[in-house]
PDB file of C-alpha atoms in Angstrom:
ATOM      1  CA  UNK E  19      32.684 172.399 -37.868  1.00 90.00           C
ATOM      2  CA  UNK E  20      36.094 170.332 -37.005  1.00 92.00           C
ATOM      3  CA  UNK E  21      37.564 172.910 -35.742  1.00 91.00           C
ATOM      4  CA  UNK E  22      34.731 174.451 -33.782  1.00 93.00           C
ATOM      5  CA  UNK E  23      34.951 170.752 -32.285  1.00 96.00           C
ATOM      6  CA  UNK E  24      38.392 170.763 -31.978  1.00 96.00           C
ATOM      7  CA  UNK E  25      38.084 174.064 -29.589  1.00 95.00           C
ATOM      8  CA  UNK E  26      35.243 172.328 -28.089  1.00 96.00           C
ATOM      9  CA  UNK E  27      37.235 168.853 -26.960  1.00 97.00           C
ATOM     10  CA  UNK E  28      40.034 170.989 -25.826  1.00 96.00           C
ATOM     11  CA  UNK E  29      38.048 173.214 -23.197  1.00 96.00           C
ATOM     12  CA  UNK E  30      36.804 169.818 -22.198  1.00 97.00           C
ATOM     13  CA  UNK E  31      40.210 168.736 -21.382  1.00 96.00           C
ATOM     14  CA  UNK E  32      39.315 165.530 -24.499  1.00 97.00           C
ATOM     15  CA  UNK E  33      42.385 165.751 -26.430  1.00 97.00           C
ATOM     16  CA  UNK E  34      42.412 162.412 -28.052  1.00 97.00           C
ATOM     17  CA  UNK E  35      39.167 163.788 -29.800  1.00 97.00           C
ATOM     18  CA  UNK E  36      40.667 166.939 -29.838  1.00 97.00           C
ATOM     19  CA  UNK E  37      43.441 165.359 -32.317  1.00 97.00           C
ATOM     20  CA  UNK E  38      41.093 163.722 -34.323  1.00 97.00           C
ATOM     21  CA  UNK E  39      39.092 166.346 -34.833  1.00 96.00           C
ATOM     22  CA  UNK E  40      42.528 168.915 -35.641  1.00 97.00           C
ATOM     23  CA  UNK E  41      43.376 166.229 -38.592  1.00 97.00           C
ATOM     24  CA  UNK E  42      40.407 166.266 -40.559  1.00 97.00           C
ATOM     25  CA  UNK E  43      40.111 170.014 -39.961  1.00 96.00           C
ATOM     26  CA  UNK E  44      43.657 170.601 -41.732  1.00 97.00           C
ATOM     27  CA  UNK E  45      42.525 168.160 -44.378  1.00 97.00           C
ATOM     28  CA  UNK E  46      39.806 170.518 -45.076  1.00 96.00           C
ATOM     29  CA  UNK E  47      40.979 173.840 -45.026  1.00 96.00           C
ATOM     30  CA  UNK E  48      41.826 175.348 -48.610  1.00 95.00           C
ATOM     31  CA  UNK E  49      45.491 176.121 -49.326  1.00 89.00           C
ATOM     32  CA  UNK E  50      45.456 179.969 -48.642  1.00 90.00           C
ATOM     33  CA  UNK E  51      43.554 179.759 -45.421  1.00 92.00           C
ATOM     34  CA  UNK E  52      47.538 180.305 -43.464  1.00 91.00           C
ATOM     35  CA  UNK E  53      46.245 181.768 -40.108  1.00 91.00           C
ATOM     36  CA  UNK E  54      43.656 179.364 -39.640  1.00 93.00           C
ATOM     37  CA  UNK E  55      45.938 176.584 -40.912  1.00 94.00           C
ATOM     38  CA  UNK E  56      48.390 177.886 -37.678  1.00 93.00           C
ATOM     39  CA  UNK E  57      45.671 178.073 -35.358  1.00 94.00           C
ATOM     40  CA  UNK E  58      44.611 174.697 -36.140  1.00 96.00           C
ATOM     41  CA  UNK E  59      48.043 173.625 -36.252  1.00 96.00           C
ATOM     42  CA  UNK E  60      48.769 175.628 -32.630  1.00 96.00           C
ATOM     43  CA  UNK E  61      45.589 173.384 -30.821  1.00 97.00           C
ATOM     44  CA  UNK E  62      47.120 170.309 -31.983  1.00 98.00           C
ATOM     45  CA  UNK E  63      50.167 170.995 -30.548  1.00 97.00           C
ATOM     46  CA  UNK E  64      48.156 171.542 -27.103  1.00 96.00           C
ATOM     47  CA  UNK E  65      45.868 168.293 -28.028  1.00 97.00           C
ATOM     48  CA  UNK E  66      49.325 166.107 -28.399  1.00 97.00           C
ATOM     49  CA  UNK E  67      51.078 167.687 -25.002  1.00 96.00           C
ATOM     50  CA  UNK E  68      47.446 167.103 -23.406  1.00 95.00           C
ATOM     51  CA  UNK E  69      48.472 163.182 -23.984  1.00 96.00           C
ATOM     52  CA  UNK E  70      51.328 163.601 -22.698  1.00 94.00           C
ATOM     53  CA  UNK E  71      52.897 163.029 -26.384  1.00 94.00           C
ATOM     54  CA  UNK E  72      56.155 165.587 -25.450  1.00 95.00           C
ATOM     55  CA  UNK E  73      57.986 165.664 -28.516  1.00 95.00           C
ATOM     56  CA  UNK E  74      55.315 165.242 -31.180  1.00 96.00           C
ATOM     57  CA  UNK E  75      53.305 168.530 -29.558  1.00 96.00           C
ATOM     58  CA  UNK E  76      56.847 169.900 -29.490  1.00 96.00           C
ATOM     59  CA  UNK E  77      57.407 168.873 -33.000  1.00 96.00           C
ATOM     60  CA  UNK E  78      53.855 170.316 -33.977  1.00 97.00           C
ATOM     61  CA  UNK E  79      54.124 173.645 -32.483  1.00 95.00           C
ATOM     62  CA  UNK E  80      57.639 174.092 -34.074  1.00 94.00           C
ATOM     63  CA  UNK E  81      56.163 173.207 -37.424  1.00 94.00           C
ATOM     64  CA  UNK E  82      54.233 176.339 -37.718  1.00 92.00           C
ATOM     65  CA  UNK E  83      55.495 178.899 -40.267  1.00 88.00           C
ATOM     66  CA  UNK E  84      56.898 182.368 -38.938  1.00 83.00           C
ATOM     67  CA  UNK E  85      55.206 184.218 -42.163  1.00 79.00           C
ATOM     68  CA  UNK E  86      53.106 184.969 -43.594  1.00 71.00           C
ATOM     69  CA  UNK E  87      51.104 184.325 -40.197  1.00 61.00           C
ATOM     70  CA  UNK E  88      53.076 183.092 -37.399  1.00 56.00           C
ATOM     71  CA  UNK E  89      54.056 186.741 -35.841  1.00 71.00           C
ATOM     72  CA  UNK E  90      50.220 187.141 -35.546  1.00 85.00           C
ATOM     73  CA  UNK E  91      49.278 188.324 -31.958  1.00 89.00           C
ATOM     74  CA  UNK E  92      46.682 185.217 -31.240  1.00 89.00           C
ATOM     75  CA  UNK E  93      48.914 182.587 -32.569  1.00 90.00           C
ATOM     76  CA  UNK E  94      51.665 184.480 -30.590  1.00 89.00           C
ATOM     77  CA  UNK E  95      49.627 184.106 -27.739  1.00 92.00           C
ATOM     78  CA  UNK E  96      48.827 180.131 -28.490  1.00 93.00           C
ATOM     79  CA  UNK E  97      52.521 179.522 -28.259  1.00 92.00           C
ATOM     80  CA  UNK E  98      53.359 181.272 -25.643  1.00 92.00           C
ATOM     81  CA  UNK E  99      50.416 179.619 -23.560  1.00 93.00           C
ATOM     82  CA  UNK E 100      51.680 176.108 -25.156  1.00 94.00           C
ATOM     83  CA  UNK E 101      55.315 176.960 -23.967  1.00 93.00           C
ATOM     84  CA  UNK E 102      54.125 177.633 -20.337  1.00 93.00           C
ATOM     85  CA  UNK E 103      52.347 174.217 -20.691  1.00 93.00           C
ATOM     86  CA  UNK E 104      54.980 172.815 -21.414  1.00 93.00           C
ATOM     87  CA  UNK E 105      57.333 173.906 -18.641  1.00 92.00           C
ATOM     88  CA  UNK E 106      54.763 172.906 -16.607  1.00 91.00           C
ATOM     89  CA  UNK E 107      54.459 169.356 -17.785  1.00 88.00           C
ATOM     90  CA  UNK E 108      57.828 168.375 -18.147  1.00 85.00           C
ATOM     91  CA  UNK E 109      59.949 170.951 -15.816  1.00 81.00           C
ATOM     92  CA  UNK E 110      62.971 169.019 -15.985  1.00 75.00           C
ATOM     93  CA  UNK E 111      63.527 169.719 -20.087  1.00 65.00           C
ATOM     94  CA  UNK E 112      65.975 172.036 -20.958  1.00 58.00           C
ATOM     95  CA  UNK E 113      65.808 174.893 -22.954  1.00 56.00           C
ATOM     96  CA  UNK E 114      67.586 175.243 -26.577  1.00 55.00           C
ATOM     97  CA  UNK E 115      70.335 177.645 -27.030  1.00 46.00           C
ATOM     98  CA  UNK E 116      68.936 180.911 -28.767  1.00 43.00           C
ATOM     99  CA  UNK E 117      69.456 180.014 -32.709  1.00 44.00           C
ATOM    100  CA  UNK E 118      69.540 176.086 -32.377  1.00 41.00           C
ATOM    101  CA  UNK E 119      65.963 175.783 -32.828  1.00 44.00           C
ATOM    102  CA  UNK E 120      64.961 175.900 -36.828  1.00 44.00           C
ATOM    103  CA  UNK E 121      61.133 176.230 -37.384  1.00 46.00           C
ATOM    104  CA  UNK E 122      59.935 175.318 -40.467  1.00 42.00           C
ATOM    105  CA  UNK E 123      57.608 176.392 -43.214  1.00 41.00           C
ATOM    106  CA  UNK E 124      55.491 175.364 -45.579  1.00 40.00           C
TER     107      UNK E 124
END
């Protein structure tokens, strides 16, 4: 149910109760549940750059683990709809050299 919210608050453009509702629904999921876990994690990110919250979302996005479920196409699609956001939001950031960005996994 949080995360049905959570999709719910973010159509509505809500994302402070978007963010709430993203942090109790990664408290809940079970360990093994890794592509929901990035989807969840992937509507945060959009939730924090809805407030404006730059690095954090940034932060949040990056956080997501390339396996065993990052290269999947809708979570490849999440990110690449968060990175247009993004330029979008704050046009005047620079990009990262290829290879100086490390995500990280869990």
């Amino acid at each position: 149910m949080e995360n049905l919210a959570l999709a719910g608050y973010l159509a509505l453009g809500d994302y402070e109760d978007a963010e709430g509702n993203a942090h109790r629904s990664l408290a809940l999921l079970r360990p093994g549940m890794w592509r929901t876990r990035s989807i969840t994690t992937a509507r945060l990110a959009k939730a924090r750059l809805g407030q404006c919250d730059l690095e954090e979302a940034v932060a949040t996005a990056m956080s997501i683990p390339l396996e065993p479920t990052g290269l999947h196409p809708r979570i490849n699609s999440m990110l690449q709809d968060f990175g247009s956001t993004l330029r979008i939001v704050a046009p005047s950031s620079h990009p990262q050299p290829p290879g100086s960005i490390t995500n990280t996994t869990h």
